[in-house]
XYZ file of C-alpha atoms in Angstrom:
712
model
C 121.497 110.109 103.452
C 121.260 110.496 107.245
C 123.604 112.926 108.931
C 125.719 111.777 111.846
C 124.214 114.514 114.037
C 120.638 113.248 113.801
C 118.852 110.135 114.967
C 116.210 108.542 112.794
C 112.459 108.659 113.418
C 110.689 106.184 115.670
C 109.846 103.041 113.667
C 106.265 102.329 112.697
C 104.418 99.914 114.945
C 104.316 96.368 113.600
C 100.822 95.917 112.073
C 100.655 92.393 113.505
C 100.902 93.846 117.010
C 97.834 96.009 116.351
C 95.505 93.397 114.871
C 93.685 92.578 118.114
C 93.058 96.268 118.790
C 92.137 97.469 115.298
C 90.420 94.353 113.903
C 89.101 92.830 117.121
C 87.337 89.512 117.525
C 86.063 90.567 120.961
C 85.347 93.945 122.582
C 84.936 95.108 126.165
C 83.336 98.469 126.978
C 84.499 99.806 130.324
C 82.149 102.391 131.785
C 79.018 101.266 129.959
C 75.766 102.561 131.429
C 72.077 101.827 130.943
C 71.636 105.165 129.186
C 71.883 104.449 125.426
C 72.944 107.995 124.524
C 76.044 107.933 126.764
C 79.370 107.102 125.104
C 79.542 103.551 126.444
C 75.931 102.797 125.535
C 76.353 104.161 122.030
C 79.441 102.027 121.510
C 77.654 98.837 122.519
C 74.755 99.763 120.234
C 77.175 100.328 117.347
C 78.384 96.748 117.795
C 74.957 95.219 117.157
C 76.081 93.671 113.836
C 79.464 92.568 115.206
C 79.608 88.772 115.446
C 82.186 88.507 118.232
C 81.526 88.718 121.979
C 80.891 92.173 123.461
C 81.145 92.603 127.233
C 80.094 95.575 129.283
C 82.124 96.443 132.386
C 80.476 98.400 135.201
C 80.073 97.106 138.788
C 76.746 98.919 139.051
C 75.181 96.599 136.441
C 77.145 93.398 137.092
C 75.195 90.270 136.207
C 72.714 92.139 134.037
C 72.358 92.586 130.288
C 72.838 96.099 128.951
C 71.812 96.858 125.375
C 71.644 93.144 124.680
C 75.135 92.336 126.025
C 76.270 90.876 129.371
C 77.808 93.208 131.932
C 80.562 92.364 134.446
C 81.860 94.078 137.548
C 85.458 94.294 136.319
C 87.767 93.331 133.499
C 89.214 90.634 135.711
C 85.887 88.780 135.678
C 85.593 88.569 131.890
C 85.595 84.994 130.538
C 88.675 85.748 128.411
C 91.094 88.559 127.605
C 89.367 90.980 125.219
C 91.052 91.997 121.992
C 89.893 95.604 122.192
C 88.934 97.545 125.312
C 86.999 100.772 124.922
C 87.393 102.978 128.001
C 84.356 105.254 128.338
C 85.450 106.824 131.624
C 86.438 110.325 132.769
C 90.102 111.287 132.371
C 90.855 110.743 136.040
C 89.931 107.035 135.805
C 91.606 106.147 132.524
C 95.069 105.237 133.859
C 93.592 102.858 136.433
C 91.499 101.146 133.757
C 94.553 100.798 131.522
C 96.407 99.029 134.318
C 93.524 96.550 134.587
C 93.708 95.979 130.809
C 97.407 95.234 131.117
C 96.777 92.780 133.947
C 94.027 91.010 131.933
C 96.187 90.715 128.803
C 93.952 92.800 126.531
C 95.012 93.405 122.943
C 94.811 97.168 123.179
C 92.900 100.188 124.446
C 90.794 102.979 122.943
C 90.298 106.028 125.176
C 87.646 108.665 124.395
C 88.534 110.917 127.332
C 89.683 114.470 126.651
C 91.271 117.137 128.826
C 94.884 115.985 128.453
C 97.708 117.726 126.605
C 95.309 119.492 124.247
C 94.451 121.844 127.142
C 98.004 123.182 127.162
C 98.141 122.860 130.955
C 101.563 121.551 132.057
C 100.119 119.074 134.546
C 97.770 117.640 131.886
C 100.624 117.365 129.383
C 102.589 115.449 132.017
C 99.565 113.233 132.751
C 99.288 112.301 129.081
C 103.023 111.589 128.878
C 102.696 109.313 131.915
C 99.850 107.431 130.213
C 102.008 106.980 127.104
C 104.856 105.575 129.189
C 102.461 103.204 130.975
C 101.101 101.803 127.705
C 104.430 101.541 125.935
C 106.154 100.016 128.919
C 103.572 97.224 128.953
C 103.347 96.848 125.158
C 99.685 97.862 125.304
C 98.798 99.879 122.152
C 96.501 102.853 122.717
C 94.232 104.693 120.277
C 93.503 108.211 121.551
C 93.229 109.874 123.951
C 90.612 112.439 122.927
C 89.573 110.320 119.960
C 86.356 109.070 118.424
C 87.335 105.423 118.106
C 87.723 102.995 115.217
C 85.566 101.047 112.789
C 86.466 97.756 111.136
C 83.703 97.701 108.548
C 84.687 94.208 107.403
C 83.883 92.871 110.874
C 81.156 95.477 111.559
C 83.147 96.461 114.639
C 81.987 100.033 115.253
C 84.029 100.845 118.370
C 82.936 104.476 118.400
C 80.480 106.668 120.280
C 79.131 108.329 117.142
C 75.459 107.414 116.685
C 73.904 105.128 114.102
C 76.937 103.298 112.774
C 74.641 100.274 112.496
C 72.835 102.068 109.645
C 75.945 101.825 107.486
C 75.054 98.592 105.784
C 77.099 99.130 102.596
C 79.434 96.209 101.868
C 83.033 96.717 102.956
C 85.274 97.890 100.129
C 88.746 98.968 99.207
C 89.226 102.366 100.910
C 90.526 102.731 104.475
C 90.232 106.058 106.299
C 92.610 107.456 108.911
C 92.042 110.880 110.413
C 93.610 112.793 113.235
C 90.303 114.578 113.765
C 87.616 112.251 115.071
C 84.732 114.320 113.732
C 86.225 114.539 110.248
C 87.125 110.859 110.273
C 83.550 109.861 111.037
C 82.258 112.434 108.524
C 84.239 110.531 105.907
C 83.066 107.189 107.275
C 79.463 108.263 106.728
C 80.071 107.888 102.990
C 79.255 104.242 103.719
C 75.643 105.332 104.260
C 75.407 106.141 100.553
C 77.132 102.935 99.488
C 80.756 104.103 99.382
C 83.094 101.137 99.761
C 85.009 101.590 103.050
C 86.820 98.778 104.824
C 88.255 100.507 107.910
C 88.328 103.827 109.785
C 90.613 105.049 112.581
C 90.891 108.340 114.476
C 94.111 109.258 116.263
C 92.973 112.162 118.453
C 95.932 113.291 120.552
C 98.008 110.369 119.229
C 99.209 109.721 122.763
C 100.655 106.399 121.610
C 99.656 105.468 118.047
C 99.711 108.271 115.494
C 98.143 108.383 112.032
C 101.256 106.783 110.520
C 100.945 103.705 112.748
C 97.214 103.470 112.086
C 97.497 103.880 108.321
C 100.334 101.333 108.193
C 98.027 98.802 109.826
C 95.344 99.494 107.239
C 97.857 98.939 104.433
C 98.338 95.413 105.811
C 94.632 94.586 105.467
C 93.874 92.438 102.400
C 90.615 94.354 101.832
C 92.410 97.716 101.674
C 93.422 98.997 98.233
C 94.099 102.630 99.172
C 94.321 104.709 102.361
C 92.619 108.111 102.635
C 94.609 110.052 105.235
C 93.664 113.370 106.895
C 96.532 114.688 109.012
C 96.896 117.798 111.161
C 100.381 117.302 112.586
C 102.908 114.775 113.866
C 105.411 114.664 116.681
C 107.987 113.683 114.044
C 107.126 114.403 110.428
C 109.911 112.120 109.224
C 107.624 109.182 109.997
C 105.764 110.038 106.784
C 108.728 108.632 104.892
C 108.401 105.364 106.808
C 104.685 105.217 106.010
C 105.452 105.944 102.367
C 107.916 103.044 102.315
C 105.266 100.758 103.833
C 102.780 101.839 101.167
C 105.305 101.180 98.423
C 106.045 97.714 99.841
C 102.322 96.960 99.979
C 101.755 98.315 96.464
C 98.945 100.546 97.761
C 98.686 104.339 97.382
C 97.980 106.820 100.154
C 95.794 109.831 99.288
C 96.458 112.551 101.845
C 94.974 115.884 102.946
C 96.869 118.276 105.210
C 94.595 120.177 107.557
C 95.924 123.475 108.895
C 97.985 124.797 105.991
C 98.591 128.309 107.304
C 102.081 129.734 107.307
C 101.983 130.934 110.921
C 104.071 127.932 111.938
C 106.998 128.872 109.673
C 110.058 129.599 111.801
C 111.526 133.089 111.781
C 114.689 133.166 109.722
C 117.311 135.622 108.530
C 117.184 134.390 104.927
C 114.568 134.695 102.214
C 114.455 130.898 102.284
C 113.002 130.949 105.794
C 109.954 132.923 104.697
C 109.520 131.058 101.406
C 109.779 127.516 102.790
C 106.631 127.774 104.902
C 104.963 124.974 106.797
C 102.426 124.080 104.090
C 105.122 123.853 101.429
C 107.242 121.672 103.696
C 104.368 119.243 104.285
C 103.647 119.062 100.554
C 107.294 118.307 99.850
C 107.291 115.579 102.505
C 104.141 113.995 101.073
C 105.624 114.030 97.594
C 108.931 112.520 98.708
C 107.001 109.810 100.597
C 105.175 108.934 97.375
C 101.787 110.064 98.674
C 99.041 111.679 96.601
C 98.135 115.060 98.097
C 94.697 116.555 97.452
C 93.763 120.193 97.916
C 90.488 119.968 99.803
C 88.397 117.735 102.008
C 85.809 117.039 99.311
C 88.487 115.558 97.054
C 89.839 113.057 99.574
C 87.406 110.154 99.178
C 86.679 110.859 95.516
C 90.364 110.657 94.644
C 90.885 107.643 96.894
C 88.083 105.848 95.050
C 89.757 106.599 91.715
C 92.987 104.983 92.901
C 91.122 102.044 94.425
C 89.111 101.336 91.290
C 91.158 102.446 88.286
C 94.376 100.423 88.371
C 97.390 101.665 86.396
C 96.889 103.992 83.393
C 97.799 102.504 80.038
C 98.099 105.869 78.253
C 97.965 109.608 79.010
C 95.072 110.510 76.711
C 91.693 111.478 78.190
C 88.556 110.681 76.189
C 85.276 112.458 76.952
C 81.986 110.789 75.985
C 78.731 112.578 76.760
C 75.149 113.081 75.653
C 75.411 116.795 76.482
C 77.479 119.130 74.354
C 77.682 121.637 77.191
C 78.930 119.026 79.644
C 81.539 117.936 77.112
C 82.761 121.521 76.755
C 82.936 121.862 80.543
C 84.969 118.688 80.788
C 87.328 119.781 78.016
C 87.836 123.184 79.651
C 88.920 121.620 82.943
C 91.113 119.042 81.215
C 92.876 121.756 79.250
C 93.330 123.924 82.344
C 95.176 121.028 84.003
C 97.202 120.347 80.837
C 95.743 116.889 80.306
C 96.156 115.370 76.865
C 92.925 115.069 74.820
C 93.982 113.605 71.463
C 91.474 113.180 68.658
C 90.329 109.601 67.993
C 92.214 107.358 65.605
C 90.710 106.486 62.224
C 89.240 103.212 63.501
C 87.587 104.840 66.506
C 86.366 107.785 64.456
C 84.655 105.458 61.982
C 82.648 103.881 64.812
C 81.739 107.299 66.213
C 80.581 108.625 62.847
C 78.386 105.584 62.305
C 76.756 105.898 65.727
C 76.386 109.691 66.125
C 73.994 111.912 64.129
C 75.548 114.624 61.968
C 74.495 117.310 64.462
C 76.553 115.568 67.156
C 80.339 115.461 67.457
C 82.268 112.366 66.355
C 85.446 113.622 67.987
C 86.917 114.226 71.431
C 84.870 115.398 73.328
C 82.391 112.965 71.809
C 78.823 114.345 71.879
C 76.249 111.594 71.376
C 73.430 114.187 71.692
C 70.033 113.371 73.162
C 69.514 111.033 70.230
C 71.464 108.456 72.248
C 68.233 107.804 74.107
C 66.598 106.534 70.914
C 69.483 104.151 70.221
C 70.496 102.544 73.533
C 73.416 100.753 71.870
C 75.193 103.919 70.687
C 76.685 104.753 74.075
C 78.353 101.373 74.478
C 79.621 101.347 70.884
C 81.266 104.762 71.270
C 82.745 104.031 74.694
C 84.256 100.743 73.541
C 85.638 102.406 70.407
C 87.390 105.021 72.552
C 88.599 102.333 74.963
C 90.083 100.364 72.063
C 92.035 103.428 70.907
C 95.559 103.059 72.425
C 95.868 106.844 72.822
C 93.360 106.846 75.677
C 93.965 105.614 79.195
C 90.707 106.829 80.726
C 87.218 107.835 79.652
C 85.238 110.609 81.355
C 81.460 110.416 81.260
C 79.502 113.459 82.525
C 76.155 112.289 83.932
C 73.795 115.253 83.667
C 70.519 113.829 85.051
C 69.683 111.777 88.135
C 66.492 109.945 87.127
C 66.335 106.638 88.950
C 65.690 104.166 86.140
C 68.089 105.662 83.604
C 71.015 106.515 85.886
C 71.165 103.231 87.768
C 70.993 101.355 84.471
C 73.721 103.593 83.032
C 76.059 102.993 85.984
C 75.529 99.249 85.624
C 76.328 99.547 81.911
C 79.443 101.608 82.657
C 80.674 98.898 85.019
C 80.166 96.290 82.296
C 81.897 98.476 79.683
C 84.824 98.985 82.065
C 85.327 95.234 82.223
C 84.970 94.848 78.446
C 87.127 97.824 77.456
C 89.796 97.316 80.106
C 90.005 101.035 80.925
C 88.419 103.062 83.725
C 85.339 105.143 83.007
C 85.027 108.010 85.481
C 81.615 109.517 86.105
C 81.355 113.279 86.537
C 78.149 113.702 88.536
C 76.587 116.961 87.275
C 73.047 116.970 88.805
C 72.410 119.089 91.868
C 70.651 116.046 93.317
C 74.009 115.089 94.769
C 72.858 111.822 96.308
C 70.766 110.595 93.399
C 70.412 106.836 92.899
C 73.005 106.787 90.125
C 75.586 108.395 92.395
C 74.884 105.790 95.065
C 75.267 103.004 92.507
C 78.623 104.388 91.339
C 79.950 104.791 94.881
C 79.001 101.192 95.610
C 80.532 99.856 92.400
C 83.994 98.282 92.715
C 85.037 99.665 89.313
C 83.237 103.002 88.701
C 84.876 106.111 90.223
C 82.641 109.144 90.691
C 83.425 112.826 91.264
C 80.933 115.557 92.130
C 83.182 118.245 90.669
C 84.667 118.324 87.180
C 87.703 120.223 88.433
C 88.364 117.621 91.115
C 87.873 114.856 88.572
C 90.458 116.226 86.157
C 92.868 116.988 88.985
C 92.356 113.414 90.188
C 93.370 112.122 86.747
C 96.468 114.301 86.823
C 97.415 112.962 90.262
C 96.744 109.410 89.063
C 99.136 109.905 86.141
C 101.802 111.522 88.323
C 101.660 108.737 90.910
C 102.222 106.024 88.323
C 104.915 108.059 86.521
C 107.208 108.028 89.559
C 110.725 106.757 88.947
C 112.862 105.343 91.735
C 116.231 107.042 92.138
C 119.491 105.926 93.679
C 120.831 108.222 96.426
C 123.062 111.025 95.104
C 126.811 110.505 95.215
C 128.409 112.795 97.813
C 130.741 115.480 96.393
C 134.473 115.082 97.200
C 134.646 118.043 99.568
C 131.522 117.251 101.582
C 133.204 115.992 104.745
C 135.616 118.932 104.767
C 132.775 121.414 104.323
C 130.734 119.954 107.178
C 133.769 119.917 109.444
C 134.315 123.608 108.693
C 130.923 124.660 110.061
C 131.231 126.707 113.281
C 129.228 126.322 116.469
C 125.579 126.932 117.233
C 124.246 130.383 116.468
C 127.179 131.457 114.296
C 126.397 133.367 111.090
C 128.990 133.140 108.336
C 129.866 136.200 106.306
C 129.193 136.159 102.601
C 132.820 135.356 101.818
C 132.905 132.525 104.383
C 129.624 131.105 103.130
C 130.756 131.040 99.515
C 134.026 129.392 100.506
C 131.933 126.675 102.145
C 129.747 126.257 99.062
C 132.775 126.026 96.805
C 134.085 123.086 98.844
C 131.109 120.961 97.751
C 131.321 122.023 94.127
C 128.958 124.993 93.850
C 130.646 127.521 91.491
C 131.148 130.877 93.219
C 132.101 134.323 91.960
C 135.712 135.410 92.476
C 136.010 138.135 95.078
C 138.514 139.958 97.261
C 138.141 141.668 100.611
C 139.080 145.273 101.212
C 139.015 147.254 104.451
C 139.606 150.702 102.919
C 138.552 152.637 99.830
C 142.090 152.570 98.465
C 142.394 148.824 98.944
C 139.028 148.355 97.224
C 140.207 150.338 94.219
C 143.419 148.298 94.013
C 141.521 144.985 94.205
C 139.049 146.185 91.562
C 141.899 147.000 89.199
C 143.411 143.581 89.755
C 140.094 141.847 89.019
C 139.176 144.052 86.069
C 136.392 146.588 85.691
C 133.418 146.853 85.962
C 133.056 145.592 89.522
C 130.562 145.235 92.361
C 131.113 146.349 95.959
C 129.245 144.611 98.772
C 129.252 145.387 102.448
C 131.333 142.887 104.444
C 129.677 142.530 107.857
C 129.005 139.495 110.053
C 125.973 141.284 111.544
C 124.018 142.282 108.427
C 122.428 139.478 106.414
C 120.539 141.492 103.787
C 123.001 144.037 102.424
C 120.638 145.636 99.910
C 118.317 146.714 102.713
C 121.026 148.939 104.223
C 122.391 150.302 100.951
C 125.276 147.842 101.109
C 125.564 146.949 97.408
C 126.877 149.051 94.506
C 126.840 147.630 90.983
C 128.644 148.186 87.691
C 131.426 150.449 88.974
C 133.554 151.378 85.925
C 136.774 152.766 87.474
C 138.795 153.388 90.622
C 137.154 156.729 91.360
C 133.692 155.153 91.275
C 134.914 152.388 93.559
C 136.249 154.816 96.177
C 133.050 156.854 96.102
C 130.902 153.724 96.389
C 132.979 152.508 99.353
C 132.281 155.729 101.250
C 128.560 155.589 100.455
C 128.266 151.969 101.617
C 130.006 152.647 104.931
C 127.902 155.729 105.641
C 124.641 153.992 104.794
C 125.476 150.937 106.883
C 126.369 153.062 109.922
C 123.119 154.968 109.529
C 120.904 151.880 109.237
C 122.788 149.575 111.640
C 124.936 151.661 113.962
C 125.807 148.707 116.213
C 126.892 146.369 113.391
C 130.504 145.376 112.836
C 131.785 146.694 109.489
C 134.839 144.860 108.121
C 134.927 146.706 104.807
C 133.692 145.457 101.433
C 133.879 142.517 99.105
C 135.054 143.401 95.614
C 133.640 141.249 92.824
C 133.854 141.512 89.093
C 130.408 142.055 87.550
C 128.985 138.601 86.934
C 127.970 137.321 83.554
C 124.414 137.982 82.469
C 121.833 135.322 83.147
C 118.674 134.404 85.020
C 118.648 135.011 88.764
C 117.556 132.129 90.989
C 117.457 131.643 94.727
C 118.930 128.446 96.162
C 118.304 127.777 99.819
C 118.384 125.142 102.528
C 116.577 125.220 105.826
C 116.136 122.891 108.732
C 112.416 122.292 109.140
C 111.318 121.428 112.693
C 109.162 118.550 111.384
C 111.107 117.138 108.448
C 114.748 118.117 108.933
C 116.873 119.572 106.120
C 114.950 120.888 103.126
C 116.109 122.357 99.829
C 114.502 125.230 97.932
C 115.005 126.596 94.424
C 113.074 129.461 92.872
C 113.105 132.707 90.958
C 115.548 134.813 92.870
C 117.319 138.077 93.406
C 115.454 140.835 95.191
C 112.137 139.497 93.805
C 112.314 136.151 95.613
C 109.720 136.946 98.281
C 107.590 138.996 95.889
C 106.917 136.223 93.357
C 107.229 133.212 95.663
C 107.852 130.987 92.663
C 109.672 128.160 94.404
C 110.030 124.400 94.481
C 110.736 122.628 97.758
C 111.990 119.124 98.559
C 113.602 117.166 101.344
C 117.390 117.160 101.231
C 119.317 115.612 99.672
C 118.101 115.614 96.071
C 119.658 113.887 93.073
C 120.559 115.946 89.992
C 117.517 114.443 88.249
C 115.211 115.524 91.068
C 116.879 118.948 91.119
C 116.184 119.354 87.405
C 112.555 118.346 87.975
C 112.332 121.081 90.626
C 113.668 123.624 88.113
C 111.180 122.498 85.475
C 108.290 122.877 87.932
C 108.910 126.620 88.353
C 106.576 129.076 86.681
C 109.700 130.954 85.622
C 111.224 127.879 83.941
C 110.663 129.304 80.422
C 113.309 131.921 81.298
C 115.772 129.034 81.622
C 114.505 127.313 78.493
C 115.211 129.883 75.781
C 112.252 132.232 76.249
C 111.934 134.570 73.254
C 115.138 133.370 71.697
C 117.360 133.739 74.752
C 120.033 131.035 75.152
C 118.963 127.968 77.123
C 120.502 127.539 80.549
C 122.844 124.635 81.170
C 120.315 122.724 83.272
C 122.690 119.847 83.940
C 125.232 122.200 85.524
C 122.579 123.946 87.614
C 121.035 120.653 88.750
C 124.463 119.351 89.782
C 125.067 122.480 91.872
C 121.636 122.220 93.501
C 122.240 118.559 94.324
C 125.662 119.303 95.857
C 124.202 122.153 97.914
C 121.412 119.866 99.159
C 123.911 117.210 100.251
C 125.739 119.810 102.328
C 122.451 120.635 104.087
C 121.576 116.964 104.618
C 124.973 115.916 105.935
C 125.260 118.937 108.235
C 121.963 117.969 109.881
C 121.284 119.860 113.095
C 124.504 121.853 112.704
C 123.043 123.874 109.833
C 119.944 125.970 110.482
C 119.784 127.659 107.085
C 121.917 128.451 104.065
C 121.241 130.512 100.979
C 122.609 131.551 97.611
C 120.735 134.608 96.358
C 121.201 135.145 93.563
C 122.471 132.105 91.744
C 123.149 133.415 88.233
C 122.286 130.854 85.555
C 123.089 130.862 81.835
C 124.156 128.680 78.954
C 127.645 128.805 80.459
C 126.534 127.176 83.764
C 125.808 128.841 87.095
C 127.546 131.069 89.614
C 126.802 131.776 93.288
C 127.023 135.563 93.660
C 125.924 135.946 97.273
C 125.847 133.586 100.228
C 124.551 133.194 103.756
C 124.906 130.451 106.377
C 123.444 130.336 109.879
C 124.333 127.447 112.157
C 121.792 125.737 114.396
């Protein structure tokens, strides 16, 4: 659902339009010098194994060969239009060089130069914007500025100034890398030095023109690419992640993503609890999840997890089998699997019979399967046990902890694991235990097209969990809009307006969120009369358009049993409010009958500056910010997705009959959450934030007891 008040994100660049730039058949290096350590010289050196023509451009060396390549005075003099032009010039000369590229008909430009918008200087920001307009106006794609370049490892096109790319002789493989940070992108690319199978690497830098979404979308189009490893810091428009996710789905290729810069300092100030709970990191995670991406927690997990997705295919079952020659390593693996709630069923009778025949009685013919050191005396026992576990339909993956790094044994074992993977039809993941992190066996596994390897057992088991979750995804139809949605959106006031509690709940009721019955009263006597009409006991709440959090000013009185208590509570609320907020407008109180008992949740919506409307559900009441037990998603959500959010909460057992309590009517709650999310989505820029806190939930359904709305 797209609201009528918002425009959509900029479309992704057509991958076909980027082929000449990102997978070039010819390269020109503008600004090349005779000094091999300068950026231009390094780039030419990095292209030593590239089979296409490479031309240097520098009038100082025209007619000469530099670093084994011919040099010309200008782009105009080149024998043909280059696919990719690397500009190794100072910032002040970049725009002029780009104009020459446009005139020559180049396929695209890479600019290393820094000192643009990243300085924060207004004139430099404007200079970068002018460069963007120049490139886009001419249809000339630009990588950078302030970037480290690109590598097409299939073509051996190392268009980067980082040294010694030519040393990366590992065959091209199924993982493509895109990073906003040049240094981190090339740090990942260096995995190719140990045999890791990379096919492509791009760095976005300032993303003056092409951002990481454009670059990753191109990589998805490459036949060699099986998965994209994406490291992102930020985007001009975070909604483009959804477009990239759609491209990945269409290509049938996963994206494994790491968000750099996860601090909450970027969360916008807000008057609701939702504003402080729906921080920037949580919003990014929700956007990744909605886009169908696989988010990892740390840098070290990015390539390991990407390799798992590139090599493992689709799981055939949820069970995890552990086969090891070390009892301690098996225990370690089981501990981490259990911590991540992975299923480790015991082997079936057929598999167990094979294990018992192959394993000595001081081993363990179970899961984890401990072959013991005796496996060395019977080289066939490992293969027999692995194939028995692979044949057991309970297991979708086998984990093998490799505890030593001796050259002859480990390289032979990795080769055997690759063969057993083909025979058994299920992935065998190696947990590399030795502190010799780059031992020959690890190199062999990284180079293998079918053997994933992790250097951390925790990351391995988390990778399996992410692998299962990715393939468990179910496509959903958009939610049906509630009958009163258009009326509710039309009722929203102008920018900056804050609705009172009564007004907010009236709005929520229009879209189908159940709200508590209440009546307004401007005097103590009127409050007592309204309480009698509703029936005791009652609640009094301050009615003020200027005070969002009533409890903080003593503006709420609960469980008032009679008229006298109501009148006394009215006086106390007014006095406390005047003391805490002397300038606030006080319209009286809201009188509500005490709500039914149940679990308190918080339900909120907030407009995120990157991703637009977002929906939040969590443990609520006054403890919302204390426990921070929340689930976040992009609005709108279907009832099914809303129920999944509820089930993801740590406090979900409270809704599911904890200690004999009645189970909440999850269907009713999920329907209310979905309706609330559609209000936020359809309102678009009109709605800055909205909140129900608490939403009382029980076996009877749910009820919005308090409400807040602030317009954008």
